[in-house]
Amino acid sequence: MLDYRPRRRRRQQKKFALPAFLSLSNVSLWSKVTRVALFAFIASIIAVPLMFFWFSRDLPTPGELVESKYADATRIYDRHGELLYSVYQDQNRTYVELDKMPEYLKEGTIAIEDKDFYTNKGFSPIGYVRVFWNALRGRGLAGASTISQQLVKVGLLSPERTPTRKLKELILSIQVNNRFTKDEIL
């Protein structure tokens, strides 16, 4: 039995085509790599500021660090200024001026938490490379937070562990570093 109906032609799907400057035909390997690297560089120059502005649109201001969201313990003194009793509900928290802390406590904190504290700009590029490398190898997220980033995480942001929160932490730590001195941050 013959079928005399006309056959419909299938639509040809359009193939994905690279931009003309990335055309990879009849080009040496070195030229291909150079073109792809140049394209990636230009794309990152455009993408990084856009991401910065997108994620920083709803961030808290670094000035909010001055007013602590944590309450100090209530202290009861006698008429001679002697401490009689300290009352606290959940945590016994007492703020101490940096110049009243022992020097070895400051140095130990910096040595353990952020050895480049006085030289970094609020973040550690090497730490981010290490985190990215560990994520690629499936070792999970860990480390890379400077003292400035830890202050931002505790004082301004939530403790959730997501890439967007980490990016917001990076943006705020740069802003905090530009606004406060290193001793004020510590």
mmCIF file of N, CA, C and O in Angstrom, residues 84-175:
data_model
loop_
_atom_site.group_PDB
_atom_site.id
_atom_site.type_symbol
_atom_site.label_atom_id
_atom_site.label_comp_id
_atom_site.label_asym_id
_atom_site.label_seq_id
_atom_site.Cartn_x
_atom_site.Cartn_y
_atom_site.Cartn_z
ATOM 1 N N LEU A 84 29.124 44.053 92.936
ATOM 2 C CA LEU A 84 28.481 43.114 93.857
ATOM 3 C C LEU A 84 27.961 41.885 93.118
ATOM 4 O O LEU A 84 28.117 40.759 93.573
ATOM 5 N N TYR A 85 27.305 42.127 91.975
ATOM 6 C CA TYR A 85 26.634 41.031 91.299
ATOM 7 C C TYR A 85 26.519 41.349 89.806
ATOM 8 O O TYR A 85 26.353 42.495 89.416
ATOM 9 N N SER A 86 26.617 40.319 88.983
ATOM 10 C CA SER A 86 26.448 40.463 87.538
ATOM 11 C C SER A 86 25.277 39.575 87.114
ATOM 12 O O SER A 86 25.282 38.378 87.393
ATOM 13 N N VAL A 87 24.281 40.179 86.460
ATOM 14 C CA VAL A 87 23.076 39.459 86.067
ATOM 15 C C VAL A 87 23.059 39.333 84.541
ATOM 16 O O VAL A 87 23.234 40.309 83.832
ATOM 17 N N TYR A 88 22.842 38.118 84.060
ATOM 18 C CA TYR A 88 22.735 37.903 82.621
ATOM 19 C C TYR A 88 21.697 36.830 82.372
ATOM 20 O O TYR A 88 21.465 35.963 83.202
ATOM 21 N N GLN A 89 21.057 36.933 81.200
ATOM 22 C CA GLN A 89 19.989 35.985 80.905
ATOM 23 C C GLN A 89 20.521 34.750 80.175
ATOM 24 O O GLN A 89 20.435 33.651 80.675
ATOM 25 N N ASP A 90 21.063 34.922 78.979
ATOM 26 C CA ASP A 90 21.521 33.769 78.205
ATOM 27 C C ASP A 90 23.039 33.624 78.208
ATOM 28 O O ASP A 90 23.561 32.526 78.324
ATOM 29 N N GLN A 91 23.729 34.744 78.075
ATOM 30 C CA GLN A 91 25.182 34.710 78.007
ATOM 31 C C GLN A 91 25.748 35.843 78.831
ATOM 32 O O GLN A 91 25.212 36.937 78.842
ATOM 33 N N ASN A 92 26.860 35.568 79.487
ATOM 34 C CA ASN A 92 27.535 36.591 80.254
ATOM 35 C C ASN A 92 28.529 37.277 79.321
ATOM 36 O O ASN A 92 29.617 36.785 79.083
ATOM 37 N N ARG A 93 28.123 38.404 78.765
ATOM 38 C CA ARG A 93 28.919 39.094 77.759
ATOM 39 C C ARG A 93 29.373 40.439 78.316
ATOM 40 O O ARG A 93 28.568 41.243 78.749
ATOM 41 N N THR A 94 30.671 40.671 78.278
ATOM 42 C CA THR A 94 31.232 41.930 78.739
ATOM 43 C C THR A 94 32.188 42.446 77.670
ATOM 44 O O THR A 94 33.116 41.740 77.277
ATOM 45 N N TYR A 95 31.940 43.655 77.189
ATOM 46 C CA TYR A 95 32.811 44.249 76.186
ATOM 47 C C TYR A 95 34.007 44.894 76.870
ATOM 48 O O TYR A 95 33.874 45.574 77.878
ATOM 49 N N VAL A 96 35.171 44.660 76.286
ATOM 50 C CA VAL A 96 36.416 45.167 76.854
ATOM 51 C C VAL A 96 37.117 45.990 75.771
ATOM 52 O O VAL A 96 37.179 45.582 74.611
ATOM 53 N N GLU A 97 37.657 47.139 76.159
ATOM 54 C CA GLU A 97 38.422 47.963 75.231
ATOM 55 C C GLU A 97 39.681 47.215 74.821
ATOM 56 O O GLU A 97 40.247 46.445 75.600
ATOM 57 N N LEU A 98 40.128 47.448 73.594
ATOM 58 C CA LEU A 98 41.289 46.740 73.055
ATOM 59 C C LEU A 98 42.546 47.030 73.870
ATOM 60 O O LEU A 98 43.352 46.129 74.111
ATOM 61 N N ASP A 99 42.707 48.267 74.356
ATOM 62 C CA ASP A 99 43.910 48.600 75.115
ATOM 63 C C ASP A 99 43.914 47.973 76.518
ATOM 64 O O ASP A 99 44.953 47.950 77.181
ATOM 65 N N LYS A 100 42.783 47.435 76.949
ATOM 66 C CA LYS A 100 42.720 46.769 78.257
ATOM 67 C C LYS A 100 42.906 45.258 78.157
ATOM 68 O O LYS A 100 42.930 44.573 79.158
ATOM 69 N N MET A 101 43.016 44.755 76.922
ATOM 70 C CA MET A 101 43.244 43.320 76.717
ATOM 71 C C MET A 101 44.734 43.029 76.792
ATOM 72 O O MET A 101 45.551 43.849 76.388
ATOM 73 N N PRO A 102 45.084 41.840 77.285
ATOM 74 C CA PRO A 102 46.503 41.468 77.271
ATOM 75 C C PRO A 102 47.019 41.379 75.830
ATOM 76 O O PRO A 102 46.311 40.945 74.925
ATOM 77 N N GLU A 103 48.266 41.807 75.626
ATOM 78 C CA GLU A 103 48.853 41.823 74.281
ATOM 79 C C GLU A 103 48.933 40.420 73.695
ATOM 80 O O GLU A 103 48.705 40.219 72.510
ATOM 81 N N TYR A 104 49.238 39.414 74.528
ATOM 82 C CA TYR A 104 49.344 38.043 74.016
ATOM 83 C C TYR A 104 47.994 37.513 73.534
ATOM 84 O O TYR A 104 47.933 36.674 72.643
ATOM 85 N N LEU A 105 46.884 38.012 74.093
ATOM 86 C CA LEU A 105 45.553 37.603 73.633
ATOM 87 C C LEU A 105 45.298 38.132 72.219
ATOM 88 O O LEU A 105 44.814 37.405 71.345
ATOM 89 N N LYS A 106 45.642 39.396 71.979
ATOM 90 C CA LYS A 106 45.484 39.973 70.637
ATOM 91 C C LYS A 106 46.374 39.242 69.635
ATOM 92 O O LYS A 106 45.914 38.864 68.554
ATOM 93 N N GLU A 107 47.641 39.060 69.988
ATOM 94 C CA GLU A 107 48.585 38.414 69.074
ATOM 95 C C GLU A 107 48.193 36.966 68.799
ATOM 96 O O GLU A 107 48.314 36.488 67.672
ATOM 97 N N GLY A 108 47.722 36.263 69.830
ATOM 98 C CA GLY A 108 47.293 34.875 69.653
ATOM 99 C C GLY A 108 46.072 34.763 68.765
ATOM 100 O O GLY A 108 45.982 33.876 67.907
ATOM 101 N N THR A 109 45.124 35.678 68.934
ATOM 102 C CA THR A 109 43.920 35.679 68.095
ATOM 103 C C THR A 109 44.284 35.922 66.638
ATOM 104 O O THR A 109 43.803 35.225 65.747
ATOM 105 N N ILE A 110 45.155 36.886 66.411
ATOM 106 C CA ILE A 110 45.568 37.182 65.039
ATOM 107 C C ILE A 110 46.350 36.016 64.447
ATOM 108 O O ILE A 110 46.137 35.643 63.292
ATOM 109 N N ALA A 111 47.229 35.404 65.227
ATOM 110 C CA ALA A 111 48.034 34.286 64.724
ATOM 111 C C ALA A 111 47.170 33.095 64.329
ATOM 112 O O ALA A 111 47.430 32.430 63.324
ATOM 113 N N ILE A 112 46.138 32.837 65.091
ATOM 114 C CA ILE A 112 45.294 31.664 64.825
ATOM 115 C C ILE A 112 44.241 31.957 63.755
ATOM 116 O O ILE A 112 44.019 31.151 62.860
ATOM 117 N N GLU A 113 43.605 33.106 63.832
ATOM 118 C CA GLU A 113 42.458 33.390 62.968
ATOM 119 C C GLU A 113 42.812 34.025 61.623
ATOM 120 O O GLU A 113 42.166 33.739 60.621
ATOM 121 N N ASP A 114 43.822 34.918 61.608
ATOM 122 C CA ASP A 114 44.093 35.675 60.380
ATOM 123 C C ASP A 114 45.499 36.264 60.455
ATOM 124 O O ASP A 114 45.690 37.407 60.860
ATOM 125 N N LYS A 115 46.481 35.488 60.037
ATOM 126 C CA LYS A 115 47.879 35.920 60.186
ATOM 127 C C LYS A 115 48.200 37.177 59.388
ATOM 128 O O LYS A 115 49.133 37.898 59.706
ATOM 129 N N ASP A 116 47.439 37.472 58.345
ATOM 130 C CA ASP A 116 47.666 38.662 57.523
ATOM 131 C C ASP A 116 46.682 39.788 57.860
ATOM 132 O O ASP A 116 46.391 40.635 57.017
ATOM 133 N N PHE A 117 46.191 39.807 59.087
ATOM 134 C CA PHE A 117 45.145 40.751 59.482
ATOM 135 C C PHE A 117 45.526 42.196 59.211
ATOM 136 O O PHE A 117 44.733 42.962 58.670
ATOM 137 N N TYR A 118 46.728 42.593 59.581
ATOM 138 C CA TYR A 118 47.118 43.994 59.429
ATOM 139 C C TYR A 118 47.513 44.361 58.006
ATOM 140 O O TYR A 118 47.685 45.532 57.698
ATOM 141 N N THR A 119 47.650 43.395 57.109
ATOM 142 C CA THR A 119 48.035 43.698 55.729
ATOM 143 C C THR A 119 46.927 43.435 54.716
ATOM 144 O O THR A 119 46.986 43.967 53.613
ATOM 145 N N ASN A 120 45.913 42.620 55.052
ATOM 146 C CA ASN A 120 44.875 42.325 54.058
ATOM 147 C C ASN A 120 43.840 43.440 53.991
ATOM 148 O O ASN A 120 43.779 44.304 54.847
ATOM 149 N N LYS A 121 43.035 43.413 52.958
ATOM 150 C CA LYS A 121 42.000 44.424 52.732
ATOM 151 C C LYS A 121 40.618 43.940 53.158
ATOM 152 O O LYS A 121 39.604 44.385 52.649
ATOM 153 N N GLY A 122 40.566 42.998 54.082
ATOM 154 C CA GLY A 122 39.288 42.487 54.563
ATOM 155 C C GLY A 122 38.980 41.092 54.078
ATOM 156 O O GLY A 122 38.029 40.473 54.531
ATOM 157 N N PHE A 123 39.770 40.587 53.133
ATOM 158 C CA PHE A 123 39.561 39.238 52.618
ATOM 159 C C PHE A 123 40.907 38.663 52.204
ATOM 160 O O PHE A 123 41.885 39.382 52.052
ATOM 161 N N SER A 124 40.941 37.352 52.038
ATOM 162 C CA SER A 124 42.159 36.656 51.650
ATOM 163 C C SER A 124 41.975 36.007 50.284
ATOM 164 O O SER A 124 41.261 35.007 50.169
ATOM 165 N N PRO A 125 42.613 36.560 49.242
ATOM 166 C CA PRO A 125 42.481 35.941 47.918
ATOM 167 C C PRO A 125 42.976 34.500 47.899
ATOM 168 O O PRO A 125 42.367 33.640 47.270
ATOM 169 N N ILE A 126 44.053 34.227 48.615
ATOM 170 C CA ILE A 126 44.583 32.864 48.670
ATOM 171 C C ILE A 126 43.583 31.936 49.348
ATOM 172 O O ILE A 126 43.398 30.792 48.935
ATOM 173 N N GLY A 127 42.901 32.431 50.375
ATOM 174 C CA GLY A 127 41.877 31.638 51.050
ATOM 175 C C GLY A 127 40.727 31.287 50.122
ATOM 176 O O GLY A 127 40.209 30.172 50.148
ATOM 177 N N TYR A 128 40.318 32.243 49.275
ATOM 178 C CA TYR A 128 39.239 31.969 48.324
ATOM 179 C C TYR A 128 39.662 30.956 47.275
ATOM 180 O O TYR A 128 38.873 30.101 46.877
ATOM 181 N N VAL A 129 40.912 31.041 46.824
ATOM 182 C CA VAL A 129 41.411 30.051 45.862
ATOM 183 C C VAL A 129 41.416 28.663 46.500
ATOM 184 O O VAL A 129 41.013 27.676 45.885
ATOM 185 N N ARG A 130 41.837 28.598 47.776
ATOM 186 C CA ARG A 130 41.861 27.315 48.489
ATOM 187 C C ARG A 130 40.447 26.742 48.635
ATOM 188 O O ARG A 130 40.227 25.550 48.428
ATOM 189 N N VAL A 131 39.482 27.579 48.977
ATOM 190 C CA VAL A 131 38.096 27.116 49.111
ATOM 191 C C VAL A 131 37.562 26.623 47.770
ATOM 192 O O VAL A 131 36.908 25.584 47.688
ATOM 193 N N PHE A 132 37.846 27.385 46.695
ATOM 194 C CA PHE A 132 37.389 26.988 45.362
ATOM 195 C C PHE A 132 38.012 25.659 44.970
ATOM 196 O O PHE A 132 37.332 24.774 44.450
ATOM 197 N N TRP A 133 39.302 25.499 45.230
ATOM 198 C CA TRP A 133 40.002 24.259 44.900
ATOM 199 C C TRP A 133 39.427 23.078 45.688
ATOM 200 O O TRP A 133 39.207 21.999 45.141
ATOM 201 N N ASN A 134 39.167 23.289 46.977
ATOM 202 C CA ASN A 134 38.588 22.217 47.800
ATOM 203 C C ASN A 134 37.172 21.873 47.345
ATOM 204 O O ASN A 134 36.768 20.713 47.380
ATOM 205 N N ALA A 135 36.411 22.870 46.906
ATOM 206 C CA ALA A 135 35.050 22.617 46.410
ATOM 207 C C ALA A 135 35.098 21.797 45.126
ATOM 208 O O ALA A 135 34.264 20.911 44.920
ATOM 209 N N LEU A 136 36.066 22.095 44.265
ATOM 210 C CA LEU A 136 36.210 21.315 43.032
ATOM 211 C C LEU A 136 36.562 19.857 43.316
ATOM 212 O O LEU A 136 36.137 18.960 42.606
ATOM 213 N N ARG A 137 37.334 19.634 44.374
ATOM 214 C CA ARG A 137 37.729 18.272 44.727
ATOM 215 C C ARG A 137 36.706 17.590 45.637
ATOM 216 O O ARG A 137 36.912 16.472 46.064
ATOM 217 N N GLY A 138 35.607 18.277 45.942
ATOM 218 C CA GLY A 138 34.540 17.671 46.728
ATOM 219 C C GLY A 138 34.791 17.648 48.224
ATOM 220 O O GLY A 138 34.214 16.841 48.947
ATOM 221 N N ARG A 139 35.634 18.536 48.712
ATOM 222 C CA ARG A 139 35.939 18.562 50.149
ATOM 223 C C ARG A 139 35.053 19.508 50.941
ATOM 224 O O ARG A 139 35.204 19.641 52.141
ATOM 225 N N GLY A 140 34.157 20.206 50.284
ATOM 226 C CA GLY A 140 33.203 21.071 50.977
ATOM 227 C C GLY A 140 33.768 22.441 51.270
ATOM 228 O O GLY A 140 34.919 22.755 50.987
ATOM 229 N N LEU A 141 32.921 23.308 51.860
ATOM 230 C CA LEU A 141 33.291 24.674 52.191
ATOM 231 C C LEU A 141 33.933 24.716 53.562
ATOM 232 O O LEU A 141 33.400 24.176 54.520
ATOM 233 N N ALA A 142 35.065 25.394 53.649
ATOM 234 C CA ALA A 142 35.727 25.552 54.943
ATOM 235 C C ALA A 142 36.756 26.661 54.853
ATOM 236 O O ALA A 142 37.410 26.834 53.834
ATOM 237 N N GLY A 143 36.893 27.413 55.935
ATOM 238 C CA GLY A 143 37.964 28.381 56.061
ATOM 239 C C GLY A 143 37.812 29.600 55.175
ATOM 240 O O GLY A 143 36.744 29.915 54.681
ATOM 241 N N ALA A 144 38.908 30.306 54.991
ATOM 242 C CA ALA A 144 39.056 31.495 54.148
ATOM 243 C C ALA A 144 38.482 32.756 54.774
ATOM 244 O O ALA A 144 38.557 33.807 54.166
ATOM 245 N N SER A 145 37.914 32.715 55.958
ATOM 246 C CA SER A 145 37.356 33.916 56.567
ATOM 247 C C SER A 145 38.432 34.649 57.363
ATOM 248 O O SER A 145 39.089 34.077 58.223
ATOM 249 N N THR A 146 38.558 35.931 57.045
ATOM 250 C CA THR A 146 39.455 36.780 57.820
ATOM 251 C C THR A 146 38.721 37.249 59.074
ATOM 252 O O THR A 146 37.518 37.004 59.226
ATOM 253 N N ILE A 147 39.436 37.947 59.944
ATOM 254 C CA ILE A 147 38.786 38.477 61.155
ATOM 255 C C ILE A 147 37.689 39.466 60.759
ATOM 256 O O ILE A 147 36.611 39.483 61.364
ATOM 257 N N SER A 148 37.926 40.268 59.730
ATOM 258 C CA SER A 148 36.906 41.224 59.264
ATOM 259 C C SER A 148 35.661 40.489 58.786
ATOM 260 O O SER A 148 34.533 40.898 59.076
ATOM 261 N N GLN A 149 35.846 39.395 58.054
ATOM 262 C CA GLN A 149 34.700 38.629 57.564
ATOM 263 C C GLN A 149 33.959 37.959 58.719
ATOM 264 O O GLN A 149 32.737 37.868 58.697
ATOM 265 N N GLN A 150 34.681 37.493 59.718
ATOM 266 C CA GLN A 150 34.022 36.878 60.869
ATOM 267 C C GLN A 150 33.211 37.908 61.637
ATOM 268 O O GLN A 150 32.107 37.618 62.109
ATOM 269 N N LEU A 151 33.741 39.132 61.756
ATOM 270 C CA LEU A 151 33.001 40.214 62.410
ATOM 271 C C LEU A 151 31.715 40.519 61.650
ATOM 272 O O LEU A 151 30.646 40.668 62.252
ATOM 273 N N VAL A 152 31.799 40.575 60.323
ATOM 274 C CA VAL A 152 30.617 40.849 59.494
ATOM 275 C C VAL A 152 29.600 39.727 59.640
ATOM 276 O O VAL A 152 28.398 39.974 59.769
ATOM 277 N N LYS A 153 30.078 38.480 59.626
ATOM 278 C CA LYS A 153 29.163 37.343 59.727
ATOM 279 C C LYS A 153 28.413 37.350 61.056
ATOM 280 O O LYS A 153 27.204 37.157 61.095
ATOM 281 N N VAL A 154 29.110 37.619 62.138
ATOM 282 C CA VAL A 154 28.489 37.606 63.461
ATOM 283 C C VAL A 154 27.689 38.876 63.724
ATOM 284 O O VAL A 154 26.600 38.815 64.291
ATOM 285 N N GLY A 155 28.205 40.021 63.278
ATOM 286 C CA GLY A 155 27.577 41.294 63.609
ATOM 287 C C GLY A 155 26.503 41.770 62.655
ATOM 288 O O GLY A 155 25.614 42.508 63.063
ATOM 289 N N LEU A 156 26.571 41.363 61.372
ATOM 290 C CA LEU A 156 25.640 41.920 60.392
ATOM 291 C C LEU A 156 24.832 40.886 59.620
ATOM 292 O O LEU A 156 23.741 41.182 59.155
ATOM 293 N N LEU A 157 25.377 39.697 59.422
ATOM 294 C CA LEU A 157 24.714 38.696 58.589
ATOM 295 C C LEU A 157 24.311 37.477 59.400
ATOM 296 O O LEU A 157 24.623 37.361 60.572
ATOM 297 N N SER A 158 23.647 36.560 58.733
ATOM 298 C CA SER A 158 23.253 35.303 59.370
ATOM 299 C C SER A 158 24.405 34.299 59.258
ATOM 300 O O SER A 158 25.264 34.431 58.397
ATOM 301 N N PRO A 159 24.411 33.265 60.071
ATOM 302 C CA PRO A 159 25.497 32.272 60.012
ATOM 303 C C PRO A 159 25.311 31.200 58.941
ATOM 304 O O PRO A 159 26.066 30.241 58.908
ATOM 305 N N GLU A 160 24.317 31.348 58.056
ATOM 306 C CA GLU A 160 24.088 30.337 57.025
ATOM 307 C C GLU A 160 25.333 30.183 56.149
ATOM 308 O O GLU A 160 26.116 31.111 56.008
ATOM 309 N N ARG A 161 25.507 29.015 55.547
ATOM 310 C CA ARG A 161 26.682 28.741 54.722
ATOM 311 C C ARG A 161 26.246 28.542 53.269
ATOM 312 O O ARG A 161 26.090 27.422 52.810
ATOM 313 N N THR A 162 26.073 29.670 52.583
ATOM 314 C CA THR A 162 25.705 29.629 51.173
ATOM 315 C C THR A 162 26.675 30.509 50.391
ATOM 316 O O THR A 162 27.268 31.432 50.956
ATOM 317 N N PRO A 163 26.822 30.253 49.106
ATOM 318 C CA PRO A 163 27.701 31.105 48.299
ATOM 319 C C PRO A 163 27.259 32.567 48.253
ATOM 320 O O PRO A 163 28.096 33.459 48.253
ATOM 321 N N THR A 164 25.948 32.827 48.240
ATOM 322 C CA THR A 164 25.492 34.220 48.206
ATOM 323 C C THR A 164 25.808 34.932 49.517
ATOM 324 O O THR A 164 26.197 36.103 49.501
ATOM 325 N N ARG A 165 25.648 34.244 50.642
ATOM 326 C CA ARG A 165 25.997 34.865 51.924
ATOM 327 C C ARG A 165 27.495 35.125 51.992
ATOM 328 O O ARG A 165 27.953 36.143 52.500
ATOM 329 N N LYS A 166 28.293 34.233 51.444
ATOM 330 C CA LYS A 166 29.746 34.408 51.431
ATOM 331 C C LYS A 166 30.135 35.608 50.570
ATOM 332 O O LYS A 166 31.039 36.362 50.923
ATOM 333 N N LEU A 167 29.439 35.811 49.463
ATOM 334 C CA LEU A 167 29.706 36.968 48.607
ATOM 335 C C LEU A 167 29.309 38.265 49.315
ATOM 336 O O LEU A 167 30.030 39.261 49.262
ATOM 337 N N LYS A 168 28.171 38.252 49.998
ATOM 338 C CA LYS A 168 27.758 39.421 50.772
ATOM 339 C C LYS A 168 28.757 39.714 51.888
ATOM 340 O O LYS A 168 29.077 40.869 52.163
ATOM 341 N N GLU A 169 29.261 38.665 52.511
ATOM 342 C CA GLU A 169 30.277 38.800 53.557
ATOM 343 C C GLU A 169 31.539 39.453 52.990
ATOM 344 O O GLU A 169 32.140 40.319 53.631
ATOM 345 N N LEU A 170 31.935 39.054 51.796
ATOM 346 C CA LEU A 170 33.108 39.630 51.144
ATOM 347 C C LEU A 170 32.907 41.123 50.888
ATOM 348 O O LEU A 170 33.778 41.944 51.210
ATOM 349 N N ILE A 171 31.764 41.484 50.341
ATOM 350 C CA ILE A 171 31.477 42.891 50.036
ATOM 351 C C ILE A 171 31.485 43.725 51.310
ATOM 352 O O ILE A 171 32.113 44.790 51.382
ATOM 353 N N LEU A 172 30.806 43.235 52.347
ATOM 354 C CA LEU A 172 30.739 43.986 53.600
ATOM 355 C C LEU A 172 32.093 44.071 54.296
ATOM 356 O O LEU A 172 32.415 45.086 54.913
ATOM 357 N N SER A 173 32.892 43.013 54.218
ATOM 358 C CA SER A 173 34.201 43.059 54.895
ATOM 359 C C SER A 173 35.115 44.084 54.230
ATOM 360 O O SER A 173 35.904 44.747 54.911
ATOM 361 N N ILE A 174 35.011 44.257 52.924
ATOM 362 C CA ILE A 174 35.786 45.304 52.242
ATOM 363 C C ILE A 174 35.313 46.675 52.700
ATOM 364 O O ILE A 174 36.122 47.569 52.988
ATOM 365 N N GLN A 175 33.987 46.852 52.811
ATOM 366 C CA GLN A 175 33.444 48.127 53.275
ATOM 367 C C GLN A 175 33.841 48.409 54.724
ATOM 368 O O GLN A 175 34.185 49.544 55.067
#
